[in-house]
XYZ file of C-alpha atoms in Angstrom:
449
model
C -58.089 -54.241 -6.951
C -56.795 -53.602 -10.408
C -58.392 -50.160 -10.495
C -56.720 -49.309 -7.174
C -53.352 -50.358 -8.582
C -53.919 -48.169 -11.638
C -54.908 -45.236 -9.444
C -51.823 -45.739 -7.308
C -49.645 -45.958 -10.406
C -51.199 -42.777 -11.819
C -50.659 -40.885 -8.570
C -47.087 -42.111 -8.357
C -46.426 -41.123 -11.972
C -47.911 -37.671 -11.395
C -45.826 -37.235 -8.255
C -42.648 -38.280 -10.063
C -43.416 -35.911 -12.932
C -44.001 -33.038 -10.504
C -40.780 -33.851 -8.660
C -38.877 -33.974 -11.949
C -40.302 -30.607 -13.025
C -39.397 -29.044 -9.679
C -35.911 -30.496 -9.979
C -35.517 -29.009 -13.459
C -36.743 -25.583 -12.350
C -34.442 -25.749 -9.355
C -31.433 -26.388 -11.573
C -31.912 -23.315 -13.765
C -28.710 -21.244 -13.968
C -28.562 -17.927 -12.144
C -28.425 -15.896 -15.360
C -31.631 -17.517 -16.622
C -33.396 -16.948 -13.308
C -32.405 -13.289 -13.241
C -33.668 -12.951 -16.792
C -37.023 -14.427 -15.748
C -37.243 -12.146 -12.704
C -36.489 -9.092 -14.854
C -39.838 -9.497 -16.643
C -41.869 -9.766 -13.430
C -43.425 -7.084 -11.268
C -42.301 -6.644 -7.676
C -45.351 -8.569 -6.446
C -44.771 -11.510 -8.812
C -41.079 -11.590 -7.920
C -41.995 -12.027 -4.267
C -44.285 -14.918 -5.136
C -41.696 -16.562 -7.389
C -39.030 -16.368 -4.697
C -40.825 -19.027 -2.614
C -40.797 -21.662 -5.380
C -37.516 -23.199 -4.298
C -34.198 -22.389 -2.668
C -32.390 -21.370 -5.870
C -35.226 -19.009 -6.800
C -35.013 -17.414 -3.370
C -31.272 -16.937 -3.873
C -31.881 -15.394 -7.302
C -34.383 -12.997 -5.737
C -31.657 -11.836 -3.362
C -29.119 -11.417 -6.172
C -27.512 -7.939 -6.256
C -27.507 -7.878 -10.066
C -31.295 -8.376 -10.092
C -31.805 -5.239 -8.011
C -29.458 -3.020 -10.010
C -32.295 -1.840 -12.271
C -35.522 -2.036 -10.231
C -38.820 -0.867 -11.704
C -41.534 0.103 -9.224
C -45.035 0.424 -10.669
C -47.859 2.097 -8.782
C -51.277 1.340 -10.263
C -54.568 3.127 -9.734
C -55.871 0.057 -7.872
C -52.934 -0.034 -5.478
C -55.191 0.777 -2.543
C -57.084 -2.529 -2.798
C -53.892 -4.606 -2.906
C -51.554 -5.457 -0.007
C -49.791 -2.334 1.179
C -46.507 -1.585 -0.494
C -43.849 -1.416 2.204
C -41.142 0.901 0.845
C -39.014 0.761 3.977
C -38.685 -3.015 3.828
C -37.623 -2.952 0.163
C -35.195 -0.064 0.599
C -33.630 -1.455 3.784
C -33.119 -4.889 2.279
C -32.193 -4.112 -1.340
C -31.585 -0.351 -1.558
C -27.803 -0.741 -1.481
C -28.006 -2.651 -4.786
C -29.987 0.041 -6.672
C -28.244 1.641 -9.643
C -30.918 2.415 -12.262
C -34.195 3.368 -10.609
C -37.491 3.595 -12.512
C -40.755 4.738 -10.927
C -43.854 4.333 -13.073
C -47.602 4.519 -12.534
C -50.816 4.618 -14.464
C -52.789 7.826 -14.455
C -55.027 7.584 -11.376
C -58.609 8.669 -10.944
C -59.438 11.775 -8.976
C -60.383 9.787 -5.848
C -57.025 8.063 -5.350
C -54.348 10.408 -6.691
C -53.524 11.499 -3.130
C -52.961 7.888 -2.098
C -50.481 7.212 -4.916
C -48.750 10.548 -4.301
C -48.304 9.581 -0.650
C -46.942 6.144 -1.572
C -44.369 7.643 -3.956
C -43.443 10.338 -1.429
C -42.897 7.706 1.276
C -40.751 5.687 -1.099
C -38.588 8.705 -1.991
C -38.315 9.599 1.704
C -37.033 6.108 2.538
C -34.486 6.303 -0.284
C -33.175 9.638 1.012
C -33.200 8.496 4.645
C -31.162 5.374 3.833
C -28.744 7.376 1.668
C -29.296 5.181 -1.398
C -26.945 6.165 -4.236
C -28.015 5.550 -7.845
C -26.581 6.248 -11.291
C -29.841 6.709 -13.178
C -33.374 7.816 -12.367
C -36.342 7.599 -14.697
C -39.710 8.922 -13.609
C -42.018 9.755 -16.506
C -45.086 11.859 -15.746
C -43.462 13.081 -12.564
C -46.228 15.411 -11.370
C -49.275 14.366 -13.368
C -50.855 12.652 -10.369
C -50.444 15.313 -7.737
C -52.312 18.497 -6.998
C -51.945 21.267 -4.434
C -50.442 19.930 -1.180
C -49.726 16.502 -2.694
C -47.712 18.153 -5.446
C -45.594 20.070 -2.948
C -45.082 16.969 -0.800
C -43.830 14.888 -3.736
C -41.618 17.736 -4.945
C -40.022 18.148 -1.502
C -39.288 14.426 -1.169
C -37.837 14.325 -4.671
C -35.568 17.280 -3.873
C -34.376 15.644 -0.633
C -33.483 12.496 -2.552
C -31.757 14.257 -5.467
C -29.612 16.406 -3.161
C -27.584 13.416 -1.996
C -27.060 11.842 -5.439
C -23.414 12.613 -6.152
C -22.980 9.951 -8.859
C -26.166 10.524 -10.864
C -25.408 10.438 -14.607
C -28.800 9.802 -16.236
C -31.957 11.841 -15.468
C -35.200 11.188 -17.356
C -38.217 13.309 -16.387
C -39.980 13.077 -19.759
C -43.621 14.236 -19.597
C -43.065 15.507 -16.065
C -45.825 18.139 -16.351
C -44.462 20.192 -13.474
C -45.239 23.814 -12.834
C -42.452 26.270 -13.521
C -41.394 26.947 -9.908
C -41.285 23.357 -8.554
C -39.796 22.145 -11.828
C -36.894 24.570 -11.593
C -36.533 23.733 -7.897
C -36.049 20.056 -8.780
C -33.465 20.834 -11.477
C -31.581 23.218 -9.190
C -31.071 20.470 -6.622
C -29.536 18.010 -9.050
C -25.789 17.602 -8.536
C -24.684 18.698 -12.027
C -21.066 17.533 -12.026
C -21.735 14.017 -13.306
C -25.063 14.385 -15.146
C -24.419 13.317 -18.734
C -27.929 12.494 -19.979
C -30.770 14.930 -19.265
C -34.260 14.166 -20.676
C -36.722 17.016 -20.129
C -39.204 16.865 -22.997
C -42.615 18.057 -21.742
C -41.070 18.556 -18.312
C -43.088 21.706 -17.676
C -46.865 21.597 -17.556
C -47.611 24.248 -20.169
C -46.064 25.050 -23.535
C -44.878 28.517 -22.544
C -41.858 30.192 -24.087
C -41.383 32.963 -21.511
C -39.229 30.714 -19.355
C -36.344 30.903 -21.828
C -35.620 34.523 -20.910
C -35.733 34.049 -17.136
C -32.412 34.329 -15.334
C -33.229 31.426 -13.016
C -33.840 29.046 -15.925
C -30.697 30.148 -17.769
C -28.608 29.715 -14.619
C -30.037 26.245 -14.034
C -29.348 25.064 -17.588
C -25.801 26.426 -17.531
C -24.934 24.251 -14.496
C -24.980 21.039 -16.561
C -21.605 21.289 -18.272
C -20.864 17.559 -18.757
C -23.887 16.708 -20.915
C -23.611 14.107 -23.669
C -27.367 13.818 -24.310
C -29.922 16.613 -23.976
C -33.646 16.342 -24.682
C -35.846 19.467 -24.608
C -38.926 21.052 -26.130
C -38.365 23.701 -28.765
C -40.255 26.115 -26.515
C -37.582 25.689 -23.836
C -34.945 26.965 -26.276
C -33.954 30.438 -27.391
C -30.848 32.295 -28.507
C -30.080 33.008 -24.837
C -30.347 29.326 -23.898
C -28.222 28.275 -26.875
C -25.618 30.851 -25.887
C -25.510 29.459 -22.319
C -25.030 25.946 -23.678
C -22.272 27.082 -26.031
C -20.433 28.844 -23.208
C -20.773 26.348 -20.357
C -20.781 22.926 -22.040
C -17.478 21.077 -22.097
C -17.987 20.136 -25.750
C -19.058 16.509 -25.254
C -22.694 16.919 -26.356
C -23.466 14.211 -28.917
C -27.267 13.855 -29.032
C -29.610 16.852 -28.959
C -33.277 15.785 -29.146
C -35.857 18.503 -29.789
C -39.645 18.203 -29.689
C -41.732 20.862 -31.415
C -45.399 20.353 -30.591
C -48.436 21.560 -32.469
C -49.636 23.622 -29.486
C -46.300 25.308 -28.944
C -45.421 28.777 -30.111
C -43.029 29.060 -33.048
C -42.196 32.684 -32.410
C -38.954 31.943 -30.556
C -36.977 31.083 -33.668
C -33.339 30.169 -32.993
C -30.906 31.997 -35.232
C -28.369 30.298 -37.491
C -25.612 32.028 -35.536
C -26.680 30.278 -32.313
C -26.617 26.886 -34.013
C -23.214 27.637 -35.508
C -21.768 28.595 -32.111
C -23.077 25.425 -30.472
C -21.788 23.278 -33.356
C -18.368 24.852 -32.998
C -18.292 24.102 -29.258
C -19.704 20.559 -29.688
C -18.430 19.211 -33.018
C -19.895 15.728 -32.404
C -23.428 17.045 -31.810
C -26.237 15.465 -33.831
C -29.818 16.756 -33.748
C -32.892 14.518 -33.543
C -35.973 16.592 -34.355
C -39.609 15.595 -33.796
C -42.253 17.836 -35.333
C -45.911 17.398 -34.328
C -48.385 19.501 -36.279
C -52.143 19.719 -36.591
C -52.516 22.402 -39.226
C -50.607 21.543 -42.386
C -50.618 25.153 -43.527
C -48.021 25.967 -40.868
C -45.576 23.808 -42.812
C -44.791 26.756 -45.059
C -43.794 28.838 -42.027
C -41.656 26.369 -40.120
C -39.393 24.965 -42.805
C -36.835 27.733 -43.032
C -37.400 29.064 -39.501
C -37.394 26.182 -37.036
C -35.377 23.771 -39.192
C -32.263 25.871 -39.547
C -30.096 24.892 -42.542
C -26.967 24.880 -40.339
C -28.542 22.444 -37.872
C -26.689 19.067 -37.894
C -29.940 17.157 -38.395
C -29.570 13.364 -38.542
C -33.080 12.243 -37.531
C -36.464 13.697 -38.472
C -39.871 12.597 -37.176
C -42.828 14.269 -38.852
C -46.178 13.533 -37.170
C -49.553 14.859 -38.279
C -52.753 14.625 -36.223
C -56.416 14.959 -37.209
C -55.475 15.224 -40.859
C -56.834 13.362 -43.860
C -54.634 14.567 -46.663
C -51.015 15.405 -47.244
C -51.552 17.590 -50.266
C -49.855 20.537 -48.551
C -46.870 18.543 -47.307
C -44.671 18.715 -50.385
C -42.645 21.684 -49.022
C -41.403 19.648 -46.043
C -40.095 16.905 -48.331
C -38.458 19.384 -50.683
C -36.873 21.244 -47.780
C -35.487 18.082 -46.183
C -34.104 16.867 -49.509
C -32.420 20.137 -50.443
C -31.159 21.154 -46.994
C -30.234 17.936 -45.177
C -29.439 15.503 -47.987
C -25.874 14.994 -46.705
C -26.720 14.655 -42.975
C -30.121 12.951 -42.653
C -29.803 9.323 -41.479
C -33.249 8.563 -40.040
C -36.689 9.695 -41.169
C -40.158 8.877 -39.863
C -43.397 10.102 -41.401
C -46.963 9.534 -40.287
C -48.912 9.433 -43.526
C -52.646 10.060 -43.388
C -53.139 9.748 -47.138
C -50.914 10.035 -50.196
C -53.348 10.684 -53.012
C -51.091 13.458 -54.257
C -48.379 12.484 -56.739
C -46.089 15.199 -55.375
C -46.107 13.568 -51.938
C -45.144 10.174 -53.334
C -42.375 11.743 -55.361
C -41.252 13.685 -52.274
C -40.781 10.506 -50.238
C -39.045 8.859 -53.179
C -36.680 11.826 -53.512
C -35.711 11.508 -49.843
C -34.781 7.862 -50.403
C -32.936 8.685 -53.606
C -31.103 11.907 -52.716
C -30.363 11.568 -48.989
C -27.142 9.643 -49.473
C -26.745 8.737 -45.768
C -30.348 7.684 -45.073
C -30.204 4.363 -43.194
C -33.599 4.123 -41.516
C -37.004 4.956 -43.027
C -40.161 4.433 -40.974
C -43.620 5.024 -42.460
C -46.740 4.957 -40.294
C -49.433 4.636 -42.917
C -53.183 5.138 -43.117
C -54.082 4.824 -46.734
C -55.745 2.412 -49.199
C -53.980 -0.604 -50.603
C -53.494 0.659 -54.156
C -51.760 3.813 -52.921
C -49.402 1.701 -50.840
C -48.443 -0.326 -53.922
C -47.596 2.817 -55.868
C -45.490 4.210 -53.025
C -43.565 0.973 -52.508
C -42.935 0.618 -56.222
C -41.505 4.142 -56.252
C -39.232 3.411 -53.272
C -37.998 0.173 -54.840
C -37.285 1.992 -58.084
C -35.348 4.695 -56.248
C -33.254 2.111 -54.387
C -32.465 0.180 -57.555
C -31.572 3.345 -59.448
C -29.364 4.519 -56.572
C -27.507 1.233 -56.609
C -26.983 1.247 -60.372
C -26.012 4.913 -60.751
C -24.022 5.636 -57.592
C -22.890 2.161 -56.600
C -24.143 2.752 -53.049
C -27.129 1.568 -51.055
C -27.421 3.476 -47.784
C -30.890 2.350 -46.658
C -30.574 -0.519 -44.165
C -33.921 -0.527 -42.337
C -37.335 0.127 -43.888
C -40.438 -0.187 -41.705
C -44.091 0.298 -42.570
C -46.626 0.292 -39.734
C -50.284 0.030 -40.676
C -52.547 2.117 -38.480
C -56.133 1.309 -37.509
C -57.688 3.144 -40.462
C -56.028 0.946 -43.091
C -58.950 -1.207 -44.369
C -56.708 -3.728 -46.156
C -54.232 -4.389 -43.357
C -54.233 -8.200 -43.674
C -54.037 -8.085 -47.435
C -51.323 -5.455 -47.286
C -49.250 -7.515 -44.853
C -49.542 -10.608 -47.061
C -48.628 -8.598 -50.146
C -45.582 -7.101 -48.439
C -44.371 -10.500 -47.250
C -44.806 -12.249 -50.606
C -43.938 -9.501 -53.067
C -41.883 -6.659 -51.612
C -39.710 -8.471 -49.078
C -38.199 -10.697 -51.818
C -37.680 -7.625 -54.004
C -35.814 -5.806 -51.248
C -33.682 -8.885 -50.699
C -32.969 -9.119 -54.414
C -31.713 -5.537 -54.463
C -29.474 -6.308 -51.482
C -28.062 -9.421 -53.195
C -27.379 -7.523 -56.416
C -25.680 -4.775 -54.435
C -23.354 -7.286 -52.740
C -22.506 -8.881 -56.088
C -21.740 -5.478 -57.566
C -19.376 -4.693 -54.688
C -17.504 -7.977 -55.220
C -17.049 -7.221 -58.917
């Protein structure tokens, strides 16, 4: 009898606890619920919406559907069918920032995913859904032959009706030249302010920059504030079109120069000067990806024009085990962009050369506006200590001599080839973090005096 009473008491206690938990979840504010839903996939959102009445109401919230992200996975065919028409009919009027993402499929199911995305785009166009922003990375990487044309046609039909589109991100689109230009031609250019087209075309060809169709397409976007392109998509003709047709509001110009791209289409200083004159607020963010370090000697004075308003530099090396030949890039950055450079990122494969360490230190010391330094390191522990000691010395000397301390953010990311990663992290936390803080405290005290 006593055991039955205890069992009944335990069941009652468990039931009360469950009821209390449900009551607490049910009383979550709308903002918190929308925040929770924002981290969930479409499938998990549907499941969460049946928890209680308030969660169902949050699922129907217009603000939750302003920035939907639709992910198509390679295993989509074994899951319940995605019904694009139901989603678009019910929530399409709330869409503002649309993101379509997917993992790279295998050869046996790329047609299925292409069809799903095409159906989704068709429903959006059929319902007349109006959005402000579209982001679709790797636009054409999944489609081939007829599937490619089908997806391109549906995308064009959808983009034609977007009169209020301001943000377009087709990074890593990998389209062929003809369908890629067809997509860009059907964008309504009047309101497009942010255009991201790095790796938009499938191959790294430079012949497109002299084609009349490409020049005409680029010149249509006159209201741009942000433009992101490959260096191979630029030329003196393209720069001239931008200088003539832009309204002068361009602020961010991001350029990617890849290792496999040709560096023959060098942009003249005159072209950069004309564009700077038309867009005085323009700032250039340059990413340089190289495999052969010997090309460094060629690119410094050619690609990195001294009249370029460079504020951010990313220097990435691949399949390289030494940076012995990299000193020219540090010298060139220090001498040419010391009064403009604000952000610098270097992927270091090894710094066993004293000139390289001194080159990084000179950038910290002489670039008076440098605020952000990011090092992605793959080198032994003792070399890291020497580099960090040099950077600390440069910061302290800068503070004492010039009375300024521009560097605000310093990051060091240890890659997989660093054998002393745990030791290095402990050493940074216990030794160098307090030293950086001490320099900051001394700098504040000096300002007060």
